[in-house]
Amino acid sequence: MISNKTNKIKAAITAVGGYIPEDFISNRDLEKMVDTNDDWITARTGIKKRRILKEKGKATSFLAANAAKDLLNKKKTDPKTIDLVIVATITPDYHGASTAPTVASEINATNAYAFDVNAACSGFLYGMSTATSYIESGRYKKILLIGADMMSSIVDYTDRSTSILFGDGAGAVLVEPSANNFGWEDEYLRSDGVGAQWLKVKSGGSLYPTSKESLDNRWHYITQDGKTVFKSAVSEMANAAEQIIKRNNLNPEEIKYLLPHQANKRIIDATAEKINLDKNKVLMNIEEYGNTTAATIPLLMYDYEKEFKEGDKLILAAFGAGLTWGAAYLTWAYN
Ligand code: COA
């Protein structure tokens, strides 16, 4: 359990930005690519479209920089005042070089240092843990955290079990010392490497460097054991959210919204049911974007920012490759 209740400085999200590409692949488009249909995808996942970055020469840094620029413009923040840029992603522009420095240069955050966090669909939560700790310690004052993934770069569009799920996008938040004592209240984060086998890109890492064999076997694409991932996602997201709710003595009634990772509407519904949360408190945009991995939770904040009021009690929950998962409790810090 984090101990920020006794620390003087509390960290808060003070601005939100987002970017989603205009191009998309609809369920009807997928019908022409793999053996699937709109009714099945809608009923089994809740997804209708997934946004795709199609422009040649553009990658995750482009999505992330656009989300960051949107935030900086809205908040009228000088990028030179940013201390640290963190990009949560599993689809960096390059292996061997973090994407965050590219993003920092692109947005002119010339006084910042920058690095990536790789925790797949839990990347935003893990990134928030890092960013809030730096703020609470007093070491830094302005941190830009961006969840960004260009999933279309690792999706096999001949595989109907993954191509229906993933999309591209980026969401950004600014994390600063709280001015009103609202902000990051608590987090519960876990991981289990035994489950790495169930959801991964097999090649391109140090265990299976890219080779003719890896290419022939299509190991450079994301693969999963859908059923196992589904069951683990429901039980771990619900358990993490329950832990957070219990140890902060929250009633489901006083929770304003749950912002769950957007992997599958049925995972979200089952998680909400397990923690007895009313359906209208569960935020979703999966229908339009699909699963954008590290971007889903900040993109929910981007889409629903106007609904949030100072002091609103929000629960975040995520589950992803690694395996990684967790939940967090925050009080929204601005109107
Ligand atoms: N289109 C049409 N039919 C499909 C299909 C598709 N894309 N995929 C599977 N089917 C069929 C299967 O062949 C099977 O048919 P059968 O009953 O005649 O054998 C039936 O639909 C059910 O297949 P199943 O694999 O049990 O589907 P499912 O309900 O488990 O849904 C996923 C598959 C991938 C959507 C689901 O398992 C899932 O969302 N898993 C979690 C994935 C995830 O979230 N990954 C990222 C985590 S962060």
PDB file of N, CA and C in Angstrom, residues 80-154:
ATOM      1  N   LYS A  80       9.048  23.411 -22.215  1.00  0.00           N
ATOM      2  CA  LYS A  80      10.373  23.513 -21.575  1.00  0.00           C
ATOM      3  C   LYS A  80      10.284  23.368 -20.053  1.00  0.00           C
ATOM      4  N   THR A  81       9.068  23.449 -19.504  1.00  0.00           N
ATOM      5  CA  THR A  81       8.918  23.286 -18.047  1.00  0.00           C
ATOM      6  C   THR A  81       8.708  21.821 -17.645  1.00  0.00           C
ATOM      7  N   ILE A  82       8.617  20.935 -18.630  1.00  0.00           N
ATOM      8  CA  ILE A  82       8.411  19.509 -18.320  1.00  0.00           C
ATOM      9  C   ILE A  82       9.742  18.901 -17.854  1.00  0.00           C
ATOM     10  N   ASP A  83       9.685  18.178 -16.719  1.00  0.00           N
ATOM     11  CA  ASP A  83      10.896  17.556 -16.162  1.00  0.00           C
ATOM     12  C   ASP A  83      11.152  16.171 -16.734  1.00  0.00           C
ATOM     13  N   LEU A  84      10.078  15.454 -17.013  1.00  0.00           N
ATOM     14  CA  LEU A  84      10.215  14.044 -17.384  1.00  0.00           C
ATOM     15  C   LEU A  84       9.072  13.656 -18.323  1.00  0.00           C
ATOM     16  N   VAL A  85       9.420  12.917 -19.374  1.00  0.00           N
ATOM     17  CA  VAL A  85       8.407  12.366 -20.286  1.00  0.00           C
ATOM     18  C   VAL A  85       8.494  10.843 -20.203  1.00  0.00           C
ATOM     19  N   ILE A  86       7.384  10.226 -19.839  1.00  0.00           N
ATOM     20  CA  ILE A  86       7.328   8.761 -19.801  1.00  0.00           C
ATOM     21  C   ILE A  86       6.344   8.305 -20.874  1.00  0.00           C
ATOM     22  N   VAL A  87       6.784   7.374 -21.722  1.00  0.00           N
ATOM     23  CA  VAL A  87       5.856   6.778 -22.689  1.00  0.00           C
ATOM     24  C   VAL A  87       5.648   5.318 -22.305  1.00  0.00           C
ATOM     25  N   ALA A  88       4.416   4.951 -22.027  1.00  0.00           N
ATOM     26  CA  ALA A  88       4.062   3.550 -21.780  1.00  0.00           C
ATOM     27  C   ALA A  88       3.666   2.953 -23.127  1.00  0.00           C
ATOM     28  N   THR A  89       4.391   1.921 -23.552  1.00  0.00           N
ATOM     29  CA  THR A  89       4.125   1.339 -24.868  1.00  0.00           C
ATOM     30  C   THR A  89       4.733  -0.057 -24.974  1.00  0.00           C
ATOM     31  N   ILE A  90       4.126  -0.902 -25.816  1.00  0.00           N
ATOM     32  CA  ILE A  90       4.794  -2.156 -26.208  1.00  0.00           C
ATOM     33  C   ILE A  90       5.132  -2.133 -27.691  1.00  0.00           C
ATOM     34  N   THR A  91       4.872  -0.991 -28.326  1.00  0.00           N
ATOM     35  CA  THR A  91       5.183  -0.859 -29.758  1.00  0.00           C
ATOM     36  C   THR A  91       6.070   0.359 -29.979  1.00  0.00           C
ATOM     37  N   PRO A  92       7.283   0.347 -29.369  1.00  0.00           N
ATOM     38  CA  PRO A  92       8.183   1.492 -29.550  1.00  0.00           C
ATOM     39  C   PRO A  92       8.551   1.657 -31.027  1.00  0.00           C
ATOM     40  N   ASP A  93       8.970   2.856 -31.395  1.00  0.00           N
ATOM     41  CA  ASP A  93       9.396   3.083 -32.790  1.00  0.00           C
ATOM     42  C   ASP A  93      10.507   2.099 -33.166  1.00  0.00           C
ATOM     43  N   TYR A  94      11.457   1.926 -32.232  1.00  0.00           N
ATOM     44  CA  TYR A  94      12.594   1.022 -32.450  1.00  0.00           C
ATOM     45  C   TYR A  94      12.789   0.143 -31.223  1.00  0.00           C
ATOM     46  N   HIS A  95      13.366  -1.039 -31.417  1.00  0.00           N
ATOM     47  CA  HIS A  95      13.920  -1.775 -30.293  1.00  0.00           C
ATOM     48  C   HIS A  95      15.306  -1.191 -30.047  1.00  0.00           C
ATOM     49  N   GLY A  96      15.664  -1.084 -28.785  1.00  0.00           N
ATOM     50  CA  GLY A  96      17.011  -0.597 -28.482  1.00  0.00           C
ATOM     51  C   GLY A  96      17.096   0.900 -28.298  1.00  0.00           C
ATOM     52  N   ALA A  97      16.019   1.613 -28.586  1.00  0.00           N
ATOM     53  CA  ALA A  97      15.983   3.053 -28.301  1.00  0.00           C
ATOM     54  C   ALA A  97      14.579   3.367 -27.799  1.00  0.00           C
ATOM     55  N   SER A  98      14.502   3.997 -26.660  1.00  0.00           N
ATOM     56  CA  SER A  98      13.197   4.378 -26.113  1.00  0.00           C
ATOM     57  C   SER A  98      12.490   5.340 -27.064  1.00  0.00           C
ATOM     58  N   THR A  99      11.179   5.297 -27.052  1.00  0.00           N
ATOM     59  CA  THR A  99      10.377   6.210 -27.870  1.00  0.00           C
ATOM     60  C   THR A  99      10.193   7.563 -27.179  1.00  0.00           C
ATOM     61  N   ALA A 100      10.244   7.557 -25.837  1.00  0.00           N
ATOM     62  CA  ALA A 100       9.986   8.801 -25.093  1.00  0.00           C
ATOM     63  C   ALA A 100      10.941   9.942 -25.473  1.00  0.00           C
ATOM     64  N   PRO A 101      12.256   9.695 -25.661  1.00  0.00           N
ATOM     65  CA  PRO A 101      13.127  10.805 -26.080  1.00  0.00           C
ATOM     66  C   PRO A 101      12.707  11.403 -27.423  1.00  0.00           C
ATOM     67  N   THR A 102      12.262  10.555 -28.356  1.00  0.00           N
ATOM     68  CA  THR A 102      11.786  11.066 -29.650  1.00  0.00           C
ATOM     69  C   THR A 102      10.589  11.989 -29.428  1.00  0.00           C
ATOM     70  N   VAL A 103       9.686  11.545 -28.549  1.00  0.00           N
ATOM     71  CA  VAL A 103       8.483  12.339 -28.266  1.00  0.00           C
ATOM     72  C   VAL A 103       8.876  13.660 -27.601  1.00  0.00           C
ATOM     73  N   ALA A 104       9.788  13.583 -26.620  1.00  0.00           N
ATOM     74  CA  ALA A 104      10.216  14.804 -25.916  1.00  0.00           C
ATOM     75  C   ALA A 104      10.810  15.811 -26.903  1.00  0.00           C
ATOM     76  N   SER A 105      11.630  15.322 -27.847  1.00  0.00           N
ATOM     77  CA  SER A 105      12.217  16.231 -28.850  1.00  0.00           C
ATOM     78  C   SER A 105      11.133  16.810 -29.748  1.00  0.00           C
ATOM     79  N   GLU A 106      10.209  15.958 -30.150  1.00  0.00           N
ATOM     80  CA  GLU A 106       9.137  16.376 -31.065  1.00  0.00           C
ATOM     81  C   GLU A 106       8.266  17.481 -30.452  1.00  0.00           C
ATOM     82  N   ILE A 107       8.048  17.413 -29.139  1.00  0.00           N
ATOM     83  CA  ILE A 107       7.190  18.436 -28.501  1.00  0.00           C
ATOM     84  C   ILE A 107       8.015  19.574 -27.910  1.00  0.00           C
ATOM     85  N   ASN A 108       9.338  19.519 -28.105  1.00  0.00           N
ATOM     86  CA  ASN A 108      10.209  20.591 -27.627  1.00  0.00           C
ATOM     87  C   ASN A 108      10.384  20.621 -26.109  1.00  0.00           C
ATOM     88  N   ALA A 109      10.286  19.454 -25.485  1.00  0.00           N
ATOM     89  CA  ALA A 109      10.510  19.372 -24.030  1.00  0.00           C
ATOM     90  C   ALA A 109      12.006  19.209 -23.802  1.00  0.00           C
ATOM     91  N   THR A 110      12.737  20.291 -24.078  1.00  0.00           N
ATOM     92  CA  THR A 110      14.197  20.193 -24.153  1.00  0.00           C
ATOM     93  C   THR A 110      14.877  20.128 -22.784  1.00  0.00           C
ATOM     94  N   ASN A 111      14.114  20.373 -21.711  1.00  0.00           N
ATOM     95  CA  ASN A 111      14.710  20.256 -20.373  1.00  0.00           C
ATOM     96  C   ASN A 111      14.314  18.963 -19.672  1.00  0.00           C
ATOM     97  N   ALA A 112      13.679  18.079 -20.422  1.00  0.00           N
ATOM     98  CA  ALA A 112      13.199  16.833 -19.814  1.00  0.00           C
ATOM     99  C   ALA A 112      14.145  15.688 -20.107  1.00  0.00           C
ATOM    100  N   TYR A 113      14.141  14.691 -19.226  1.00  0.00           N
ATOM    101  CA  TYR A 113      14.698  13.393 -19.612  1.00  0.00           C
ATOM    102  C   TYR A 113      13.505  12.493 -19.882  1.00  0.00           C
ATOM    103  N   ALA A 114      13.749  11.345 -20.527  1.00  0.00           N
ATOM    104  CA  ALA A 114      12.603  10.599 -21.037  1.00  0.00           C
ATOM    105  C   ALA A 114      12.927   9.117 -21.145  1.00  0.00           C
ATOM    106  N   PHE A 115      11.954   8.296 -20.810  1.00  0.00           N
ATOM    107  CA  PHE A 115      12.133   6.844 -20.962  1.00  0.00           C
ATOM    108  C   PHE A 115      10.789   6.163 -21.146  1.00  0.00           C
ATOM    109  N   ASP A 116      10.853   4.902 -21.598  1.00  0.00           N
ATOM    110  CA  ASP A 116       9.628   4.121 -21.818  1.00  0.00           C
ATOM    111  C   ASP A 116       9.360   3.183 -20.643  1.00  0.00           C
ATOM    112  N   VAL A 117       8.103   2.850 -20.485  1.00  0.00           N
ATOM    113  CA  VAL A 117       7.672   1.800 -19.560  1.00  0.00           C
ATOM    114  C   VAL A 117       6.992   0.736 -20.402  1.00  0.00           C
ATOM    115  N   ASN A 118       7.418  -0.514 -20.238  1.00  0.00           N
ATOM    116  CA  ASN A 118       6.813  -1.597 -21.010  1.00  0.00           C
ATOM    117  C   ASN A 118       6.042  -2.511 -20.063  1.00  0.00           C
ATOM    118  N   ALA A 119       4.748  -2.304 -19.969  1.00  0.00           N
ATOM    119  CA  ALA A 119       3.904  -3.174 -19.132  1.00  0.00           C
ATOM    120  C   ALA A 119       2.598  -3.457 -19.856  1.00  0.00           C
ATOM    121  N   ALA A 120       2.642  -3.393 -21.177  1.00  0.00           N
ATOM    122  CA  ALA A 120       1.492  -3.729 -22.026  1.00  0.00           C
ATOM    123  C   ALA A 120       0.242  -2.967 -21.578  1.00  0.00           C
ATOM    124  N   CYS A 121      -0.851  -3.669 -21.416  1.00  0.00           N
ATOM    125  CA  CYS A 121      -2.122  -2.989 -21.140  1.00  0.00           C
ATOM    126  C   CYS A 121      -2.169  -2.379 -19.743  1.00  0.00           C
ATOM    127  N   SER A 122      -1.217  -2.754 -18.881  1.00  0.00           N
ATOM    128  CA  SER A 122      -1.135  -2.117 -17.560  1.00  0.00           C
ATOM    129  C   SER A 122      -0.138  -0.965 -17.578  1.00  0.00           C
ATOM    130  N   GLY A 123       0.405  -0.638 -18.720  1.00  0.00           N
ATOM    131  CA  GLY A 123       1.470   0.361 -18.829  1.00  0.00           C
ATOM    132  C   GLY A 123       1.094   1.714 -18.255  1.00  0.00           C
ATOM    133  N   PHE A 124      -0.150   2.123 -18.459  1.00  0.00           N
ATOM    134  CA  PHE A 124      -0.547   3.432 -17.936  1.00  0.00           C
ATOM    135  C   PHE A 124      -0.552   3.405 -16.405  1.00  0.00           C
ATOM    136  N   LEU A 125      -1.076   2.330 -15.817  1.00  0.00           N
ATOM    137  CA  LEU A 125      -1.095   2.234 -14.344  1.00  0.00           C
ATOM    138  C   LEU A 125       0.319   2.185 -13.785  1.00  0.00           C
ATOM    139  N   TYR A 126       1.188   1.380 -14.396  1.00  0.00           N
ATOM    140  CA  TYR A 126       2.572   1.302 -13.932  1.00  0.00           C
ATOM    141  C   TYR A 126       3.261   2.667 -14.105  1.00  0.00           C
ATOM    142  N   GLY A 127       2.974   3.327 -15.209  1.00  0.00           N
ATOM    143  CA  GLY A 127       3.553   4.653 -15.467  1.00  0.00           C
ATOM    144  C   GLY A 127       3.073   5.670 -14.434  1.00  0.00           C
ATOM    145  N   MET A 128       1.801   5.569 -14.058  1.00  0.00           N
ATOM    146  CA  MET A 128       1.267   6.478 -13.032  1.00  0.00           C
ATOM    147  C   MET A 128       1.951   6.224 -11.695  1.00  0.00           C
ATOM    148  N   SER A 129       2.223   4.945 -11.413  1.00  0.00           N
ATOM    149  CA  SER A 129       2.917   4.621 -10.163  1.00  0.00           C
ATOM    150  C   SER A 129       4.289   5.321 -10.139  1.00  0.00           C
ATOM    151  N   THR A 130       4.988   5.266 -11.266  1.00  0.00           N
ATOM    152  CA  THR A 130       6.313   5.889 -11.378  1.00  0.00           C
ATOM    153  C   THR A 130       6.203   7.414 -11.273  1.00  0.00           C
ATOM    154  N   ALA A 131       5.301   7.976 -12.065  1.00  0.00           N
ATOM    155  CA  ALA A 131       5.174   9.443 -12.109  1.00  0.00           C
ATOM    156  C   ALA A 131       4.747   9.999 -10.751  1.00  0.00           C
ATOM    157  N   THR A 132       3.761   9.358 -10.120  1.00  0.00           N
ATOM    158  CA  THR A 132       3.277   9.892  -8.836  1.00  0.00           C
ATOM    159  C   THR A 132       4.359   9.764  -7.758  1.00  0.00           C
ATOM    160  N   SER A 133       5.166   8.703  -7.820  1.00  0.00           N
ATOM    161  CA  SER A 133       6.229   8.544  -6.813  1.00  0.00           C
ATOM    162  C   SER A 133       7.262   9.670  -6.921  1.00  0.00           C
ATOM    163  N   TYR A 134       7.616  10.021  -8.161  1.00  0.00           N
ATOM    164  CA  TYR A 134       8.562  11.131  -8.348  1.00  0.00           C
ATOM    165  C   TYR A 134       7.983  12.442  -7.803  1.00  0.00           C
ATOM    166  N   ILE A 135       6.710  12.658  -8.061  1.00  0.00           N
ATOM    167  CA  ILE A 135       6.092  13.903  -7.568  1.00  0.00           C
ATOM    168  C   ILE A 135       6.028  13.892  -6.045  1.00  0.00           C
ATOM    169  N   GLU A 136       5.577  12.763  -5.466  1.00  0.00           N
ATOM    170  CA  GLU A 136       5.449  12.674  -4.001  1.00  0.00           C
ATOM    171  C   GLU A 136       6.791  12.868  -3.296  1.00  0.00           C
ATOM    172  N   SER A 137       7.860  12.409  -3.958  1.00  0.00           N
ATOM    173  CA  SER A 137       9.184  12.539  -3.335  1.00  0.00           C
ATOM    174  C   SER A 137       9.701  13.977  -3.392  1.00  0.00           C
ATOM    175  N   GLY A 138       9.070  14.797  -4.218  1.00  0.00           N
ATOM    176  CA  GLY A 138       9.519  16.181  -4.370  1.00  0.00           C
ATOM    177  C   GLY A 138      10.620  16.343  -5.394  1.00  0.00           C
ATOM    178  N   ARG A 139      11.014  15.235  -6.040  1.00  0.00           N
ATOM    179  CA  ARG A 139      12.154  15.302  -6.953  1.00  0.00           C
ATOM    180  C   ARG A 139      11.812  16.068  -8.237  1.00  0.00           C
ATOM    181  N   TYR A 140      10.608  15.842  -8.765  1.00  0.00           N
ATOM    182  CA  TYR A 140      10.195  16.530  -9.997  1.00  0.00           C
ATOM    183  C   TYR A 140       8.815  17.146  -9.826  1.00  0.00           C
ATOM    184  N   LYS A 141       8.536  18.136 -10.704  1.00  0.00           N
ATOM    185  CA  LYS A 141       7.282  18.884 -10.535  1.00  0.00           C
ATOM    186  C   LYS A 141       6.304  18.717 -11.689  1.00  0.00           C
ATOM    187  N   LYS A 142       6.810  18.402 -12.869  1.00  0.00           N
ATOM    188  CA  LYS A 142       5.915  18.274 -14.035  1.00  0.00           C
ATOM    189  C   LYS A 142       6.312  17.053 -14.843  1.00  0.00           C
ATOM    190  N   ILE A 143       5.421  16.078 -14.843  1.00  0.00           N
ATOM    191  CA  ILE A 143       5.718  14.841 -15.569  1.00  0.00           C
ATOM    192  C   ILE A 143       4.606  14.587 -16.583  1.00  0.00           C
ATOM    193  N   LEU A 144       5.035  14.326 -17.798  1.00  0.00           N
ATOM    194  CA  LEU A 144       4.089  13.995 -18.856  1.00  0.00           C
ATOM    195  C   LEU A 144       4.125  12.480 -19.034  1.00  0.00           C
ATOM    196  N   LEU A 145       2.989  11.845 -18.805  1.00  0.00           N
ATOM    197  CA  LEU A 145       2.886  10.392 -19.012  1.00  0.00           C
ATOM    198  C   LEU A 145       1.960  10.150 -20.193  1.00  0.00           C
ATOM    199  N   ILE A 146       2.457   9.391 -21.159  1.00  0.00           N
ATOM    200  CA  ILE A 146       1.672   9.120 -22.366  1.00  0.00           C
ATOM    201  C   ILE A 146       1.562   7.608 -22.552  1.00  0.00           C
ATOM    202  N   GLY A 147       0.341   7.116 -22.651  1.00  0.00           N
ATOM    203  CA  GLY A 147       0.115   5.714 -23.024  1.00  0.00           C
ATOM    204  C   GLY A 147      -0.124   5.703 -24.529  1.00  0.00           C
ATOM    205  N   ALA A 148       0.734   5.010 -25.278  1.00  0.00           N
ATOM    206  CA  ALA A 148       0.617   5.067 -26.748  1.00  0.00           C
ATOM    207  C   ALA A 148       0.952   3.718 -27.355  1.00  0.00           C
ATOM    208  N   ASP A 149       0.129   3.244 -28.238  1.00  0.00           N
ATOM    209  CA  ASP A 149       0.455   2.005 -28.941  1.00  0.00           C
ATOM    210  C   ASP A 149      -0.078   2.007 -30.363  1.00  0.00           C
ATOM    211  N   MET A 150       0.819   1.585 -31.260  1.00  0.00           N
ATOM    212  CA  MET A 150       0.442   1.370 -32.649  1.00  0.00           C
ATOM    213  C   MET A 150       0.330  -0.154 -32.828  1.00  0.00           C
ATOM    214  N   MET A 151      -0.790  -0.678 -32.337  1.00  0.00           N
ATOM    215  CA  MET A 151      -0.956  -2.134 -32.326  1.00  0.00           C
ATOM    216  C   MET A 151      -1.005  -2.715 -33.738  1.00  0.00           C
ATOM    217  N   SER A 152      -1.396  -1.867 -34.714  1.00  0.00           N
ATOM    218  CA  SER A 152      -1.461  -2.360 -36.100  1.00  0.00           C
ATOM    219  C   SER A 152      -0.084  -2.807 -36.602  1.00  0.00           C
ATOM    220  N   SER A 153       0.989  -2.371 -35.920  1.00  0.00           N
ATOM    221  CA  SER A 153       2.336  -2.774 -36.359  1.00  0.00           C
ATOM    222  C   SER A 153       2.698  -4.189 -35.908  1.00  0.00           C
ATOM    223  N   ILE A 154       1.917  -4.752 -34.966  1.00  0.00           N
ATOM    224  CA  ILE A 154       2.228  -6.122 -34.504  1.00  0.00           C
ATOM    225  C   ILE A 154       1.023  -7.061 -34.632  1.00  0.00           C
TER     226      ILE A 154
END
